Short mmCIF file of C-alpha atoms and ligand atoms in Angstrom, two decimals:
data_model
loop_
_atom_site.label_atom_id
_atom_site.label_comp_id
_atom_site.label_asym_id
_atom_site.label_seq_id
_atom_site.Cartn_x
_atom_site.Cartn_y
_atom_site.Cartn_z
CA MET A 1 175.91 97.02 125.12
CA ASN A 2 173.29 96.83 127.75
CA GLY A 3 171.86 100.18 128.95
CA PRO A 4 171.19 100.94 132.66
CA THR A 5 168.58 98.60 134.19
CA LYS A 6 165.23 100.11 135.42
CA ALA A 7 166.37 99.92 139.02
CA THR A 8 169.39 102.17 138.38
CA GLN A 9 167.39 104.68 136.21
CA ASP A 10 166.89 108.15 137.66
CA PRO A 11 163.26 108.91 138.60
CA THR A 12 161.50 111.05 136.14
CA PRO A 13 160.32 114.52 137.20
CA PHE A 14 156.79 113.21 137.56
CA GLU A 15 157.91 110.33 139.84
CA LYS A 16 159.92 112.85 141.90
CA VAL A 17 156.72 114.94 142.41
CA VAL A 18 154.70 111.91 143.38
CA GLU A 19 157.44 110.83 145.81
CA PHE A 20 157.62 114.41 147.26
CA ILE A 21 153.83 114.43 147.84
CA ASP A 22 153.72 110.82 149.11
CA GLU A 23 156.35 111.48 151.78
CA ARG A 24 154.21 114.37 153.16
CA VAL A 25 150.65 113.17 152.51
CA GLY A 26 150.91 109.41 152.52
CA LEU A 27 149.36 109.24 149.09
CA LYS A 28 150.21 105.62 148.37
CA THR A 29 148.67 104.48 151.68
CA ILE A 30 145.42 106.40 150.88
CA GLN A 31 145.37 105.03 147.35
CA ALA A 32 145.89 101.49 148.65
CA LYS A 33 143.18 101.89 151.23
CA MET A 34 140.68 103.32 148.76
CA LEU A 35 141.30 100.96 145.88
CA ASN A 36 142.22 97.68 147.59
CA GLU A 37 138.89 97.43 149.42
CA PRO A 38 137.69 93.86 149.12
CA VAL A 39 134.27 93.44 147.39
CA PRO A 40 132.93 90.11 148.75
CA GLY A 41 131.12 88.01 146.16
CA GLY A 42 132.64 90.10 143.25
CA SER A 43 131.99 93.45 141.66
CA ARG A 44 128.38 94.28 140.57
CA TRP A 45 126.52 96.80 138.48
CA ALA A 46 124.09 97.24 141.41
CA TYR A 47 126.79 98.92 143.48
CA ALA A 48 127.22 101.61 140.75
CA PHE A 49 124.12 103.56 141.82
CA GLY A 50 125.68 105.17 144.86
CA SER A 51 128.88 106.15 142.96
CA CYS A 52 126.66 107.60 140.19
CA LEU A 53 124.82 109.73 142.82
CA LEU A 54 128.20 111.07 144.02
CA PHE A 55 129.24 111.74 140.44
CA ILE A 56 125.97 113.66 139.62
CA PHE A 57 126.32 115.64 142.85
CA ILE A 58 129.90 116.68 141.97
CA LEU A 59 128.81 117.78 138.42
CA GLN A 60 125.84 119.71 139.85
CA ALA A 61 128.29 121.47 142.15
CA VAL A 62 130.64 122.41 139.30
CA THR A 63 127.83 123.57 136.96
CA GLY A 64 126.07 125.36 139.83
CA ILE A 65 129.33 127.27 140.60
CA LEU A 66 129.74 128.27 136.96
CA LEU A 67 126.11 129.48 136.83
CA MET A 68 126.69 131.62 139.94
CA PHE A 69 129.34 133.64 138.03
CA TYR A 70 126.38 135.11 136.06
CA TYR A 71 123.24 134.67 138.19
CA VAL A 72 122.05 137.52 140.37
CA PRO A 73 119.80 136.47 143.33
CA SER A 74 117.55 139.51 143.38
CA THR A 75 113.92 139.78 142.31
CA ASP A 76 114.92 142.62 139.88
CA HIS A 77 117.68 140.66 138.20
CA ALA A 78 117.19 136.89 138.74
CA TYR A 79 114.92 136.56 135.67
CA ALA A 80 117.05 138.88 133.44
CA SER A 81 120.32 137.16 134.53
CA THR A 82 118.92 133.68 133.82
CA GLN A 83 117.78 134.92 130.32
CA TYR A 84 121.32 136.35 129.94
CA ILE A 85 122.84 132.95 130.69
CA ILE A 86 120.53 131.30 128.20
CA HIS A 87 120.93 133.81 125.33
CA GLU A 88 124.22 135.61 125.77
CA VAL A 89 126.82 133.54 127.61
CA ASP A 90 128.68 131.12 125.42
CA TYR A 91 127.21 127.67 126.00
CA GLY A 92 125.22 129.17 128.93
CA TRP A 93 121.99 127.49 127.74
CA PHE A 94 123.81 124.19 127.81
CA LEU A 95 125.25 124.76 131.34
CA LEU A 96 121.84 125.74 132.71
CA SER A 97 120.12 122.86 130.90
CA TYR A 98 122.69 120.38 132.17
CA HIS A 99 122.18 121.67 135.69
CA PHE A 100 118.38 121.39 135.29
CA TRP A 101 118.40 117.87 133.90
CA GLY A 102 121.15 116.84 136.35
CA SER A 103 118.69 117.54 139.23
CA SER A 104 116.19 115.19 137.64
CA ALA A 105 118.96 112.58 137.21
CA MET A 106 119.83 112.89 140.83
CA VAL A 107 116.21 112.23 141.92
CA VAL A 108 115.91 109.23 139.57
CA MET A 109 119.21 107.84 140.73
CA ALA A 110 118.36 108.39 144.40
CA PHE A 111 115.07 106.48 143.73
CA ALA A 112 117.02 103.67 141.98
CA HIS A 113 119.59 103.42 144.72
CA MET A 114 116.99 103.42 147.43
CA SER A 115 114.97 100.67 145.59
CA GLN A 116 118.18 98.59 145.13
CA VAL A 117 119.16 98.66 148.75
CA PHE A 118 115.55 98.04 149.76
CA LEU A 119 115.11 95.11 147.43
CA TRP A 120 118.43 93.65 148.44
CA GLY A 121 117.63 93.94 152.17
CA ALA A 122 120.74 96.20 152.60
CA TYR A 123 118.98 98.19 155.31
CA LYS A 124 119.10 95.31 157.72
CA LYS A 125 121.48 94.89 160.70
CA PRO A 126 124.26 96.17 160.83
CA ARG A 127 123.41 98.79 158.19
CA GLU A 128 120.62 100.61 160.02
CA LEU A 129 122.56 103.86 160.28
CA ILE A 130 123.58 103.81 156.54
CA TRP A 131 119.81 103.46 155.70
CA LEU A 132 118.85 106.28 158.14
CA VAL A 133 121.59 108.71 156.84
CA GLY A 134 120.44 107.69 153.32
CA LEU A 135 116.88 108.78 154.05
CA VAL A 136 118.19 112.20 155.21
CA LEU A 137 120.23 112.42 152.00
CA PHE A 138 116.99 111.70 150.02
CA GLY A 139 115.35 114.55 151.78
CA LEU A 140 118.24 116.88 150.89
CA VAL A 141 118.07 115.78 147.21
CA MET A 142 114.32 116.73 147.18
CA GLY A 143 115.23 119.99 148.97
CA PHE A 144 117.73 120.84 146.19
CA GLY A 145 114.94 120.39 143.65
CA PHE A 146 112.39 122.58 145.62
CA THR A 147 114.76 125.45 146.37
CA GLY A 148 116.47 125.53 142.94
CA TYR A 149 113.10 125.70 141.11
CA LEU A 150 112.41 129.21 142.44
CA LEU A 151 115.69 130.76 141.37
CA PRO A 152 115.03 131.60 137.63
CA TRP A 153 112.08 133.72 138.98
CA ASP A 154 109.59 133.01 136.20
CA GLN A 155 105.90 132.22 136.66
CA ARG A 156 106.64 128.44 136.95
CA ALA A 157 109.14 129.04 139.72
CA TYR A 158 107.04 131.55 141.60
CA TRP A 159 103.81 129.51 141.62
CA ALA A 160 105.43 126.21 142.39
CA THR A 161 106.94 127.87 145.47
CA VAL A 162 103.64 129.33 146.47
CA VAL A 163 102.03 125.84 146.32
CA GLY A 164 104.95 124.15 147.98
CA VAL A 165 105.08 126.69 150.92
CA GLU A 166 101.28 126.37 151.35
CA ILE A 167 101.66 122.63 151.68
CA MET A 168 104.52 123.05 154.18
CA ASP A 169 102.36 125.41 156.18
CA LYS A 170 99.98 122.56 156.97
CA THR A 171 102.64 120.58 159.00
CA PRO A 172 101.68 120.60 162.67
CA ILE A 173 104.02 122.41 165.20
CA ALA A 174 106.93 123.53 162.90
CA GLY A 175 104.88 124.05 159.67
CA ASP A 176 103.89 127.67 160.37
CA PHE A 177 107.33 128.68 161.38
CA LEU A 178 108.98 126.96 158.46
CA ALA A 179 106.60 128.48 155.91
CA ARG A 180 106.98 131.93 157.41
CA PHE A 181 110.80 131.59 157.59
CA LEU A 182 111.03 130.42 153.99
CA LYS A 183 108.68 133.13 152.63
CA GLY A 184 110.07 135.91 154.80
CA GLY A 185 106.95 137.97 154.13
CA PRO A 186 103.25 137.74 153.23
CA THR A 187 103.92 136.88 149.62
CA PRO A 188 107.06 135.46 147.98
CA GLY A 189 109.58 138.29 147.30
CA GLN A 190 113.20 139.28 147.79
CA MET A 191 113.51 137.57 151.21
CA THR A 192 112.15 134.32 149.78
CA LEU A 193 114.53 134.40 146.86
CA SER A 194 117.55 135.21 149.11
CA ARG A 195 116.67 132.39 151.61
CA PHE A 196 116.07 129.74 148.84
CA PHE A 197 119.31 130.84 147.23
CA VAL A 198 121.36 130.50 150.36
CA ILE A 199 119.77 127.18 151.24
CA HIS A 200 120.36 125.91 147.62
CA VAL A 201 123.93 126.98 147.19
CA MET A 202 125.34 126.71 150.82
CA VAL A 203 123.25 124.90 153.40
CA LEU A 204 122.15 121.94 151.23
CA PRO A 205 125.55 121.33 149.50
CA ALA A 206 127.45 121.46 152.85
CA ALA A 207 124.91 119.09 154.45
CA LEU A 208 124.90 116.73 151.55
CA ALA A 209 128.71 116.57 151.26
CA GLY A 210 129.09 115.95 154.98
CA LEU A 211 126.36 113.31 155.24
CA ALA A 212 127.48 111.60 152.02
CA GLY A 213 130.84 111.30 153.67
CA LEU A 214 129.32 109.77 156.75
CA HIS A 215 127.26 107.43 154.64
CA ILE A 216 130.25 106.22 152.76
CA PHE A 217 132.30 105.84 155.89
CA LEU A 218 129.56 103.73 157.50
CA PHE A 219 129.28 101.73 154.32
CA ARG A 220 132.98 101.05 154.23
CA LYS A 221 132.83 99.87 157.87
CA ALA A 222 129.97 97.49 157.18
CA GLY A 223 131.00 96.36 153.66
CA PRO A 224 128.54 95.48 150.84
CA SER A 225 125.62 93.46 152.14
CA GLY A 226 124.97 91.06 149.20
CA PRO A 227 122.77 88.90 149.12
CA PHE A 228 125.61 86.59 148.20
CA ARG A 229 124.82 83.24 146.61
CA GLY A 230 126.87 80.06 147.20
CA THR A 231 128.88 78.62 150.07
CA PRO A 232 131.22 80.82 152.18
CA GLU A 233 134.21 79.24 150.23
CA GLU A 234 132.55 80.08 146.81
CA ILE A 235 131.82 83.66 147.93
CA LYS A 236 135.39 84.08 149.10
CA ALA A 237 136.69 82.76 145.80
CA LYS A 238 134.66 85.32 143.90
CA THR A 239 135.93 88.28 145.98
CA ASP A 240 137.27 91.21 143.95
CA TYR A 241 139.02 94.37 144.95
CA PHE A 242 137.43 97.70 144.36
CA PHE A 243 140.11 98.35 141.67
CA PRO A 244 139.86 97.52 138.83
CA ARG A 245 136.60 95.65 138.20
CA GLN A 246 134.21 97.70 140.43
CA ILE A 247 135.82 101.02 139.41
CA TRP A 248 135.39 100.08 135.82
CA LYS A 249 131.65 99.35 136.17
CA ASP A 250 131.27 102.60 138.15
CA ILE A 251 133.04 104.58 135.38
CA VAL A 252 130.91 103.03 132.63
CA ALA A 253 127.73 103.78 134.63
CA MET A 254 128.80 107.40 135.31
CA ALA A 255 129.68 107.91 131.62
CA THR A 256 126.28 106.61 130.64
CA VAL A 257 124.54 108.96 133.07
CA PHE A 258 126.60 111.84 131.77
CA LEU A 259 125.72 111.14 128.17
CA ILE A 260 122.00 110.88 129.00
CA VAL A 261 122.03 114.21 130.87
CA CYS A 262 123.89 115.84 128.07
CA SER A 263 121.52 114.49 125.52
CA LEU A 264 118.48 115.67 127.50
CA ALA A 265 120.07 119.16 127.71
CA PHE A 266 120.51 119.27 123.96
CA ILE A 267 117.08 117.87 123.10
CA GLU A 268 115.06 119.77 125.71
CA PRO A 269 116.97 122.90 126.78
CA VAL A 270 115.55 125.12 129.59
CA VAL A 271 113.05 127.75 128.37
CA LEU A 272 111.70 130.27 130.82
CA LEU A 273 108.04 131.36 131.06
CA GLU A 274 107.05 135.01 131.74
CA LYS A 275 108.74 136.86 134.60
CA ALA A 276 107.13 136.07 137.99
CA THR A 277 104.12 138.14 139.03
CA PRO A 278 101.75 137.69 141.95
CA ASP A 279 98.94 137.17 139.38
CA PRO A 280 98.95 133.64 137.90
CA GLY A 281 96.81 134.73 134.80
CA ASP A 282 96.27 131.68 132.64
CA TYR A 283 99.10 129.73 134.24
CA HIS A 284 98.25 126.59 136.21
CA PRO A 285 100.69 126.29 139.10
CA GLU A 286 102.55 122.98 138.99
CA PRO A 287 105.62 121.68 140.90
CA GLU A 288 108.59 119.77 139.34
CA TRP A 289 107.71 116.44 137.81
CA TYR A 290 109.03 114.48 140.89
CA PHE A 291 106.43 116.17 143.20
CA LEU A 292 103.65 115.71 140.66
CA PHE A 293 102.33 112.50 142.21
CA LEU A 294 101.79 114.28 145.54
CA PHE A 295 100.17 117.21 143.76
CA GLN A 296 97.83 114.82 141.92
CA LEU A 297 97.06 112.87 145.08
CA LEU A 298 95.90 116.09 146.68
CA ARG A 299 93.37 116.61 143.86
CA LEU A 300 91.48 113.47 145.00
CA LYS A 301 88.13 114.26 146.55
CA ILE A 302 88.94 112.51 149.81
CA PHE A 303 91.75 114.98 150.25
CA GLY A 304 89.53 118.01 149.82
CA GLY A 305 89.03 120.52 152.64
CA GLN A 306 91.44 121.61 155.34
CA PHE A 307 91.68 118.23 157.13
CA GLY A 308 91.86 116.31 153.83
CA GLN A 309 94.75 118.47 152.55
CA PHE A 310 96.58 117.93 155.89
CA LEU A 311 96.05 114.18 155.59
CA GLY A 312 97.25 114.00 151.92
CA ALA A 313 100.07 116.50 152.05
CA ILE A 314 101.58 115.82 155.49
CA ALA A 315 100.15 113.01 157.46
CA ILE A 316 100.33 110.21 154.79
CA PRO A 317 103.82 111.17 153.37
CA GLY A 318 105.07 111.75 156.98
CA ALA A 319 103.83 108.40 158.13
CA PHE A 320 105.43 106.80 155.03
CA MET A 321 108.81 108.34 155.77
CA ALA A 322 108.46 107.35 159.47
CA LEU A 323 107.77 103.75 158.36
CA LEU A 324 110.87 103.74 156.13
CA ALA A 325 112.97 105.09 158.99
CA ALA A 326 111.57 102.39 161.36
CA LEU A 327 112.06 99.61 158.72
CA PRO A 328 115.46 98.26 159.86
CA PHE A 329 114.16 98.03 163.43
CA ILE A 330 110.85 96.42 162.52
CA ASP A 331 112.15 93.93 159.91
CA LYS A 332 114.67 91.80 161.86
CA ASP A 333 114.52 88.80 159.62
CA PRO A 334 118.09 88.29 158.26
CA GLU A 335 116.72 86.91 154.90
CA LYS A 336 117.84 89.16 152.08
CA ASN A 337 116.78 87.43 148.91
CA ILE A 338 113.87 89.50 147.67
CA PHE A 339 112.07 86.44 146.24
CA LYS A 340 111.80 85.03 149.74
CA ARG A 341 110.41 88.39 151.12
CA PRO A 342 107.03 88.61 149.49
CA VAL A 343 105.75 91.46 151.66
CA ALA A 344 108.69 93.62 150.77
CA LEU A 345 108.42 92.80 147.09
CA ILE A 346 104.63 93.47 146.91
CA SER A 347 105.01 96.77 148.95
CA TRP A 348 107.69 98.00 146.60
CA ILE A 349 105.59 97.19 143.48
CA VAL A 350 102.44 98.84 145.07
CA VAL A 351 104.41 102.05 145.94
CA MET A 352 106.14 102.33 142.61
CA THR A 353 102.94 101.64 140.66
CA GLY A 354 101.00 104.26 142.70
CA ILE A 355 103.71 106.89 142.13
CA LEU A 356 103.79 106.05 138.38
CA ILE A 357 99.97 106.18 138.03
CA PHE A 358 99.68 109.50 139.93
CA THR A 359 102.52 111.09 138.03
CA VAL A 360 101.12 110.01 134.56
CA SER A 361 97.62 111.16 135.47
CA ALA A 362 99.06 114.53 136.55
CA ILE A 363 100.76 114.92 133.20
CA ILE A 364 97.53 113.94 131.37
CA ASN A 365 95.66 116.42 133.50
CA ARG A 366 98.07 119.16 132.65
CA GLU A 367 97.62 118.52 128.84
CA PHE A 368 93.98 118.72 129.33
CA LEU A 369 94.13 122.03 131.27
CA ASP A 370 96.61 123.48 128.68
C1 HEM B 401 122.98 111.73 147.77
C2 HEM B 401 122.51 110.55 148.08
C3 HEM B 401 123.30 109.31 148.22
C4 HEM B 401 124.65 108.99 147.98
C5 HEM B 401 125.73 109.99 147.36
C6 HEM B 401 124.88 107.73 148.25
C7 HEM B 401 126.04 106.95 148.14
C8 HEM B 401 126.29 105.65 148.41
C9 HEM B 401 127.42 104.85 148.06
C10 HEM B 401 128.59 105.32 147.29
C11 HEM B 401 127.23 103.56 148.56
C12 HEM B 401 128.15 102.41 148.37
C13 HEM B 401 127.97 101.61 147.09
C14 HEM B 401 126.58 101.16 146.78
O1 HEM B 401 125.97 100.20 147.39
O2 HEM B 401 125.97 101.86 145.87
C15 HEM B 401 126.04 103.59 149.19
C16 HEM B 401 125.48 102.47 149.86
C17 HEM B 401 124.27 102.41 150.56
N1 HEM B 401 123.28 103.45 150.54
FE1 HEM B 401 123.50 105.23 149.63
N2 HEM B 401 123.69 107.11 148.89
C18 HEM B 401 122.74 108.13 148.81
C19 HEM B 401 121.41 107.99 149.18
C20 HEM B 401 120.87 106.87 149.77
C21 HEM B 401 119.50 106.78 150.10
C22 HEM B 401 118.40 107.73 149.70
C23 HEM B 401 119.39 105.53 150.76
C24 HEM B 401 118.17 104.88 151.39
C25 HEM B 401 117.32 105.50 152.12
C26 HEM B 401 120.73 104.91 150.86
C27 HEM B 401 121.06 103.77 151.53
C28 HEM B 401 122.24 103.00 151.35
C29 HEM B 401 122.48 101.71 151.89
C30 HEM B 401 121.60 100.87 152.79
C31 HEM B 401 123.79 101.35 151.41
C32 HEM B 401 124.49 100.00 151.72
C33 HEM B 401 124.37 99.13 150.57
C34 HEM B 401 125.13 97.80 150.70
O3 HEM B 401 125.66 97.53 151.81
O4 HEM B 401 125.07 96.98 149.74
N3 HEM B 401 121.54 105.77 150.28
N4 HEM B 401 125.33 104.82 149.17
#
C-alpha cells in the first residue's frame, strides 16, 4: 500500500516554526535576496577577502565580549586581571591570544582586500563611495590595534601609547587636542586607559559595524567590478549566484583564516611584560608590528628634528592617504586590467616593497637593541 504523498504529509515542528517566523519576518524573501545575488563572470576566490574581514571582525567581537567578563579597565587592576585571564581562567590564555592574533589577521586581510580592489581597478566609477568608505574602515581597523594595545597595561602597552600619542600630537590643528583628549592628563594614567577602553569596545565597533553595513550595501548596489574577460555573452553564460559557489569559496577562506589564527594563538600565546611604569628602564618602546614601518621611517636622519618628525609622521602618511582618497577621481580611465595599467602596478610594488623593507629593518634593529 502506498503511504501518504509528500504533499499531504503534515509539516514537521521545525517546518512549522520556519513558517511561523517567515509569515512575520519575510525570512524566505530575505534569504532569496541574500543568496540569489548574481555574480557576473562567476564566483572567485578574490571576492573572499571582504567576507573574511567580516568574519574576523565578528570573531573579534565575540572573543572581546568574553574577555570583558574578566578584564577590569583600571590602572590598578588591568594588568592583574589580564594575568588572571592568562593564568587562571579556563582557556583564557587561548581566548586572549586568539583576540591578539585576530587583530593582526584583520590588518593583514584589510591590506590584502585593499590591494585586490586596487589592482583590479574596483575603485573606479561607479564604486568611488565603496572605496572611500573602505578607507575609513581601514583607519578604524588600525584604530582598533592602537587602542587595544594599551589595555593589558604592561610596559609594552604603556610605551607604545606614549610614542603613538606623541606622533599624534604633531598633527597640525587637531593634533594637540586629540593627544590631550586621548591622554586625559600629562602622562598616561587612568583617564587614558578609560578613554582607550571606551573607544576600543564601544566607539570603534559601532562605527565599524555601521560603515561595513554601508560598504556592503553600496557594493550590492554596484555589483562586483571584474575585470571580466570575454564577450558580454561569455560573461553572461559564466554568471553564478552567490549561493552555493561563492558562499562555498567564502567558507573555505574563512575556515583557513580561523585555523591560521588558532595555530598562531597556540604556537605564540600572549605573554605580558612587567606592569606599566612611567620609567622605561631597559625597555625600548615599540609599537605593534603593523606600525613598525612608520616607526622605522622616523628613525631616518632626514626625519630628525621637529620639522623632520612632522614630515615623516604626519605630512607624508597624510598626503598618501589623501592621494588614495582622491584616486577614483584622478584615475578616470575605465581600463581595469592591471597589466594594462603600468603606473598602478609599479606604484603598488614600490609601496609594498617599501613597507616590507622598513618593517624587516625595524625587526632587525630590535634584535640588535635587545
Ligand atoms: C573592515 C573592513 C572591510 C570590510 C568588512 C569589507 C567588506 C567588503 C565586502 C564583503 C565586499 C564585497 C566582496 C569583495 O569584493 O570582497 C567588499 C568590496 C569592496 N571593498 Fe571592502 N571591506 C573592508 C575594507 C575595505 C578597504 C580598506 C577598502 C579600500 C580602501 C575597501 C574597498 C572595497 C571595494 C572597492 C569593494 C568593491 C569590490 C568589487 O566591486 O569587486 N574595503 N568589501
